PDB file of C-alpha atoms in Angstrom:
ATOM      1  CA  MET A   1       0.025   0.049  -0.017  1.00  0.00           C
ATOM      2  CA  SER A   2       1.489   3.280  -1.038  1.00  0.00           C
ATOM      3  CA  TYR A   3       1.028   6.466   1.113  1.00  0.00           C
ATOM      4  CA  ASN A   4      -1.209   9.208  -0.378  1.00  0.00           C
ATOM      5  CA  PRO A   5      -0.356  12.661   0.973  1.00  0.00           C
ATOM      6  CA  ASN A   6      -3.727  14.032  -0.229  1.00  0.00           C
ATOM      7  CA  PRO A   7      -6.366  13.892   2.395  1.00  0.00           C
ATOM      8  CA  LEU A   8      -9.374  11.795   1.667  1.00  0.00           C
ATOM      9  CA  TYR A   9     -12.525  11.803   3.618  1.00  0.00           C
ATOM     10  CA  ALA A  10     -11.882   8.363   5.271  1.00  0.00           C
ATOM     11  CA  ALA A  11      -9.023   7.904   7.550  1.00  0.00           C
ATOM     12  CA  PRO A  12      -6.146   6.025   5.983  1.00  0.00           C
ATOM     13  CA  GLU A  13      -4.813   2.777   7.335  1.00  0.00           C
ATOM     14  CA  ASP A  14      -1.087   3.646   6.611  1.00  0.00           C
ATOM     15  CA  TRP A  15       0.866   4.354   9.792  1.00  0.00           C
ATOM     16  CA  ARG A  16       2.778   7.189   7.997  1.00  0.00           C
ATOM     17  CA  ALA A  17      -0.213   9.313   7.860  1.00  0.00           C
ATOM     18  CA  TYR A  18      -0.046   9.688  11.515  1.00  0.00           C
ATOM     19  CA  SER A  19       3.609  10.114  12.137  1.00  0.00           C
ATOM     20  CA  GLY A  20       4.531  13.253  13.949  1.00  0.00           C
ATOM     21  CA  VAL A  21       0.986  14.470  14.140  1.00  0.00           C
ATOM     22  CA  LEU A  22       1.044  15.552  17.655  1.00  0.00           C
ATOM     23  CA  SER A  23       3.844  18.063  17.319  1.00  0.00           C
ATOM     24  CA  ARG A  24       2.311  19.448  14.201  1.00  0.00           C
ATOM     25  CA  ARG A  25      -1.014  19.854  15.952  1.00  0.00           C
ATOM     26  CA  VAL A  26       0.578  21.799  18.822  1.00  0.00           C
ATOM     27  CA  LEU A  27       2.414  24.292  16.292  1.00  0.00           C
ATOM     28  CA  ALA A  28      -0.923  24.601  14.245  1.00  0.00           C
ATOM     29  CA  PHE A  29      -2.670  25.410  17.450  1.00  0.00           C
ATOM     30  CA  ILE A  30      -0.248  28.299  18.071  1.00  0.00           C
ATOM     31  CA  LEU A  31      -0.486  29.690  14.583  1.00  0.00           C
ATOM     32  CA  ASP A  32      -4.346  29.292  14.436  1.00  0.00           C
ATOM     33  CA  TYR A  33      -4.666  31.281  17.583  1.00  0.00           C
ATOM     34  CA  LEU A  34      -2.323  34.018  16.472  1.00  0.00           C
ATOM     35  CA  ILE A  35      -4.619  34.210  13.439  1.00  0.00           C
ATOM     36  CA  VAL A  36      -7.813  34.312  15.421  1.00  0.00           C
ATOM     37  CA  ALA A  37      -6.227  37.074  17.651  1.00  0.00           C
ATOM     38  CA  LEU A  38      -5.532  39.089  14.408  1.00  0.00           C
ATOM     39  CA  LEU A  39      -9.055  38.573  13.279  1.00  0.00           C
ATOM     40  CA  TRP A  40     -10.493  39.524  16.576  1.00  0.00           C
ATOM     41  CA  VAL A  41      -9.122  43.128  16.346  1.00  0.00           C
ATOM     42  CA  PRO A  42     -11.172  44.129  13.267  1.00  0.00           C
ATOM     43  CA  ALA A  43     -14.181  42.257  14.550  1.00  0.00           C
ATOM     44  CA  ALA A  44     -13.875  44.258  17.930  1.00  0.00           C
ATOM     45  CA  ILE A  45     -13.641  47.565  15.818  1.00  0.00           C
ATOM     46  CA  VAL A  46     -16.680  46.577  13.804  1.00  0.00           C
ATOM     47  CA  LEU A  47     -18.571  45.594  16.944  1.00  0.00           C
ATOM     48  CA  PHE A  48     -17.781  49.004  18.477  1.00  0.00           C
ATOM     49  CA  PHE A  49     -19.515  50.777  15.581  1.00  0.00           C
ATOM     50  CA  VAL A  50     -22.375  48.212  15.671  1.00  0.00           C
ATOM     51  CA  SER A  51     -22.786  48.897  19.359  1.00  0.00           C
ATOM     52  CA  ILE A  52     -22.920  52.725  18.768  1.00  0.00           C
ATOM     53  CA  VAL A  53     -25.820  52.072  16.179  1.00  0.00           C
ATOM     54  CA  THR A  54     -27.544  49.751  18.384  1.00  0.00           C
ATOM     55  CA  LEU A  55     -27.368  52.277  21.348  1.00  0.00           C
ATOM     56  CA  GLY A  56     -25.043  50.128  23.233  1.00  0.00           C
ATOM     57  CA  LEU A  57     -26.484  46.556  22.864  1.00  0.00           C
ATOM     58  CA  GLY A  58     -23.565  45.438  20.808  1.00  0.00           C
ATOM     59  CA  PHE A  59     -21.365  45.932  23.669  1.00  0.00           C
ATOM     60  CA  LEU A  60     -22.875  42.900  25.340  1.00  0.00           C
ATOM     61  CA  LEU A  61     -21.179  40.667  22.673  1.00  0.00           C
ATOM     62  CA  TYR A  62     -17.567  41.804  23.630  1.00  0.00           C
ATOM     63  CA  PRO A  63     -17.157  38.989  26.320  1.00  0.00           C
ATOM     64  CA  ALA A  64     -18.084  36.264  23.828  1.00  0.00           C
ATOM     65  CA  LEU A  65     -16.312  37.906  20.703  1.00  0.00           C
ATOM     66  CA  PHE A  66     -13.157  35.823  20.856  1.00  0.00           C
ATOM     67  CA  VAL A  67     -15.411  32.673  20.968  1.00  0.00           C
ATOM     68  CA  ILE A  68     -17.473  33.875  18.136  1.00  0.00           C
ATOM     69  CA  VAL A  69     -14.428  34.773  15.900  1.00  0.00           C
ATOM     70  CA  ALA A  70     -12.667  31.533  16.782  1.00  0.00           C
ATOM     71  CA  GLY A  71     -15.909  29.528  16.033  1.00  0.00           C
ATOM     72  CA  ILE A  72     -16.542  31.186  12.700  1.00  0.00           C
ATOM     73  CA  TYR A  73     -12.898  30.741  11.758  1.00  0.00           C
ATOM     74  CA  PHE A  74     -12.624  26.945  12.550  1.00  0.00           C
ATOM     75  CA  GLY A  75     -16.075  26.152  11.301  1.00  0.00           C
ATOM     76  CA  LEU A  76     -15.340  27.632   7.942  1.00  0.00           C
ATOM     77  CA  THR A  77     -11.747  26.323   7.611  1.00  0.00           C
ATOM     78  CA  VAL A  78     -12.065  22.937   9.217  1.00  0.00           C
ATOM     79  CA  GLY A  79     -15.486  22.437   7.911  1.00  0.00           C
ATOM     80  CA  GLY A  80     -14.557  23.505   4.440  1.00  0.00           C
ATOM     81  CA  PRO A  81     -13.239  21.585   1.505  1.00  0.00           C
ATOM     82  CA  SER A  82      -9.610  21.419   2.709  1.00  0.00           C
ATOM     83  CA  GLN A  83     -10.692  20.126   6.144  1.00  0.00           C
ATOM     84  CA  ALA A  84      -7.956  22.123   7.766  1.00  0.00           C
ATOM     85  CA  SER A  85      -7.469  25.474   9.295  1.00  0.00           C
ATOM     86  CA  LEU A  86      -4.627  27.851   8.037  1.00  0.00           C
ATOM     87  CA  GLY A  87      -2.248  26.732  10.780  1.00  0.00           C
ATOM     88  CA  MET A  88      -3.128  23.091  10.040  1.00  0.00           C
ATOM     89  CA  ARG A  89      -2.442  23.615   6.391  1.00  0.00           C
ATOM     90  CA  ALA A  90       0.985  25.457   7.150  1.00  0.00           C
ATOM     91  CA  MET A  91       1.878  22.290   9.352  1.00  0.00           C
ATOM     92  CA  GLY A  92       0.722  19.666   6.724  1.00  0.00           C
ATOM     93  CA  ILE A  93      -2.058  18.140   8.648  1.00  0.00           C
ATOM     94  CA  ALA A  94      -5.961  17.925   8.168  1.00  0.00           C
ATOM     95  CA  ILE A  95      -8.950  16.389  10.146  1.00  0.00           C
ATOM     96  CA  VAL A  96     -10.889  13.681   8.663  1.00  0.00           C
ATOM     97  CA  ARG A  97     -13.806  11.705  10.020  1.00  0.00           C
ATOM     98  CA  VAL A  98     -13.490   8.041  10.794  1.00  0.00           C
ATOM     99  CA  ASP A  99     -16.860   7.376   9.060  1.00  0.00           C
ATOM    100  CA  GLY A 100     -15.603   8.662   5.734  1.00  0.00           C
ATOM    101  CA  ARG A 101     -18.060  11.551   5.467  1.00  0.00           C
ATOM    102  CA  PRO A 102     -16.490  14.969   4.919  1.00  0.00           C
ATOM    103  CA  MET A 103     -16.175  17.537   7.808  1.00  0.00           C
ATOM    104  CA  ASP A 104     -18.996  20.053   8.046  1.00  0.00           C
ATOM    105  CA  PHE A 105     -19.338  23.243   9.902  1.00  0.00           C
ATOM    106  CA  LEU A 106     -21.374  21.762  12.768  1.00  0.00           C
ATOM    107  CA  THR A 107     -18.908  18.945  13.263  1.00  0.00           C
ATOM    108  CA  ALA A 108     -16.018  21.427  13.220  1.00  0.00           C
ATOM    109  CA  ILE A 109     -17.671  23.505  15.922  1.00  0.00           C
ATOM    110  CA  VAL A 110     -18.461  20.573  18.096  1.00  0.00           C
ATOM    111  CA  HIS A 111     -14.751  19.388  17.741  1.00  0.00           C
ATOM    112  CA  LEU A 112     -13.708  22.917  18.794  1.00  0.00           C
ATOM    113  CA  ALA A 113     -16.091  23.190  21.687  1.00  0.00           C
ATOM    114  CA  LEU A 114     -15.194  19.848  23.113  1.00  0.00           C
ATOM    115  CA  PHE A 115     -11.404  20.759  22.719  1.00  0.00           C
ATOM    116  CA  TRP A 116     -12.006  23.860  24.686  1.00  0.00           C
ATOM    117  CA  ILE A 117     -14.101  22.071  27.340  1.00  0.00           C
ATOM    118  CA  LEU A 118     -11.808  19.062  27.761  1.00  0.00           C
ATOM    119  CA  ASN A 119      -8.697  21.322  27.833  1.00  0.00           C
ATOM    120  CA  SER A 120      -9.913  23.405  30.543  1.00  0.00           C
ATOM    121  CA  VAL A 121     -10.595  20.348  32.557  1.00  0.00           C
ATOM    122  CA  LEU A 122      -7.738  18.106  31.629  1.00  0.00           C
ATOM    123  CA  THR A 123      -5.275  20.635  30.565  1.00  0.00           C
ATOM    124  CA  PRO A 124      -1.930  18.574  30.183  1.00  0.00           C
ATOM    125  CA  LEU A 125      -3.616  15.240  29.919  1.00  0.00           C
ATOM    126  CA  ILE A 126      -5.365  15.988  26.670  1.00  0.00           C
ATOM    127  CA  LEU A 127      -2.026  15.932  24.893  1.00  0.00           C
ATOM    128  CA  LEU A 128      -0.658  13.025  26.722  1.00  0.00           C
ATOM    129  CA  ALA A 129      -3.690  10.907  25.493  1.00  0.00           C
ATOM    130  CA  GLY A 130      -2.365  11.253  22.030  1.00  0.00           C
ATOM    131  CA  LEU A 131       0.886   9.344  23.037  1.00  0.00           C
ATOM    132  CA  PHE A 132      -1.209   6.254  24.115  1.00  0.00           C
ATOM    133  CA  ILE A 133      -4.233   6.271  21.810  1.00  0.00           C
ATOM    134  CA  GLU A 134      -3.866   4.694  18.450  1.00  0.00           C
ATOM    135  CA  ARG A 135      -3.389   7.103  15.433  1.00  0.00           C
ATOM    136  CA  SER A 136      -2.340   9.903  17.942  1.00  0.00           C
ATOM    137  CA  ARG A 137      -6.042  10.734  18.534  1.00  0.00           C
ATOM    138  CA  LEU A 138      -6.970  13.144  21.334  1.00  0.00           C
ATOM    139  CA  ILE A 139     -10.077  12.575  23.579  1.00  0.00           C
ATOM    140  CA  HIS A 140     -12.138  15.051  21.717  1.00  0.00           C
ATOM    141  CA  ASP A 141     -11.291  13.280  18.392  1.00  0.00           C
ATOM    142  CA  LEU A 142     -12.571  10.057  19.823  1.00  0.00           C
ATOM    143  CA  LEU A 143     -15.863  11.708  21.065  1.00  0.00           C
ATOM    144  CA  VAL A 144     -16.465  13.301  17.741  1.00  0.00           C
ATOM    145  CA  GLY A 145     -15.079  10.559  15.614  1.00  0.00           C
ATOM    146  CA  THR A 146     -12.277  12.278  13.774  1.00  0.00           C
ATOM    147  CA  VAL A 147      -8.592  11.775  13.292  1.00  0.00           C
ATOM    148  CA  THR A 148      -5.685  14.129  12.237  1.00  0.00           C
ATOM    149  CA  VAL A 149      -3.645  12.859   9.276  1.00  0.00           C
ATOM    150  CA  ARG A 150      -0.563  14.256   7.518  1.00  0.00           C
ATOM    151  CA  THR A 151      -1.035  15.887   4.173  1.00  0.00           C
ATOM    152  CA  ALA A 152       2.573  16.648   3.598  1.00  0.00           C
TER     153      ALA A 152
END
């Protein structure tokens, strides 16, 4: 069986598709949150002007603005045709579903929400799980039914 670097919708069986995925995920996480932080700034400026037009009601969205920006970013990128965010593409990885269906917006949002919830409860253990679970899957990957594979 030859290794195909192009991500398919189904998770490949070749072990090379999962080699070095954990370290790439950590670097992709850092890149993605730098991108989300950069996207948050113009969103905050737009929300400021929307808040003035709505007589201050828009200011109520400021506490949740980072979550909203991150949700839209990951929903559109991970749930899009490339099945990877910009940071994941830079690191040469993508998320695929184990059942063979393509990632959609809702699955990407659920994946992100479970990551945040589990990371806040099990902070260091969430990455340690990838060392012991097959295919370097993390706990939220198991719950959603996804796996991260190399594309390069």
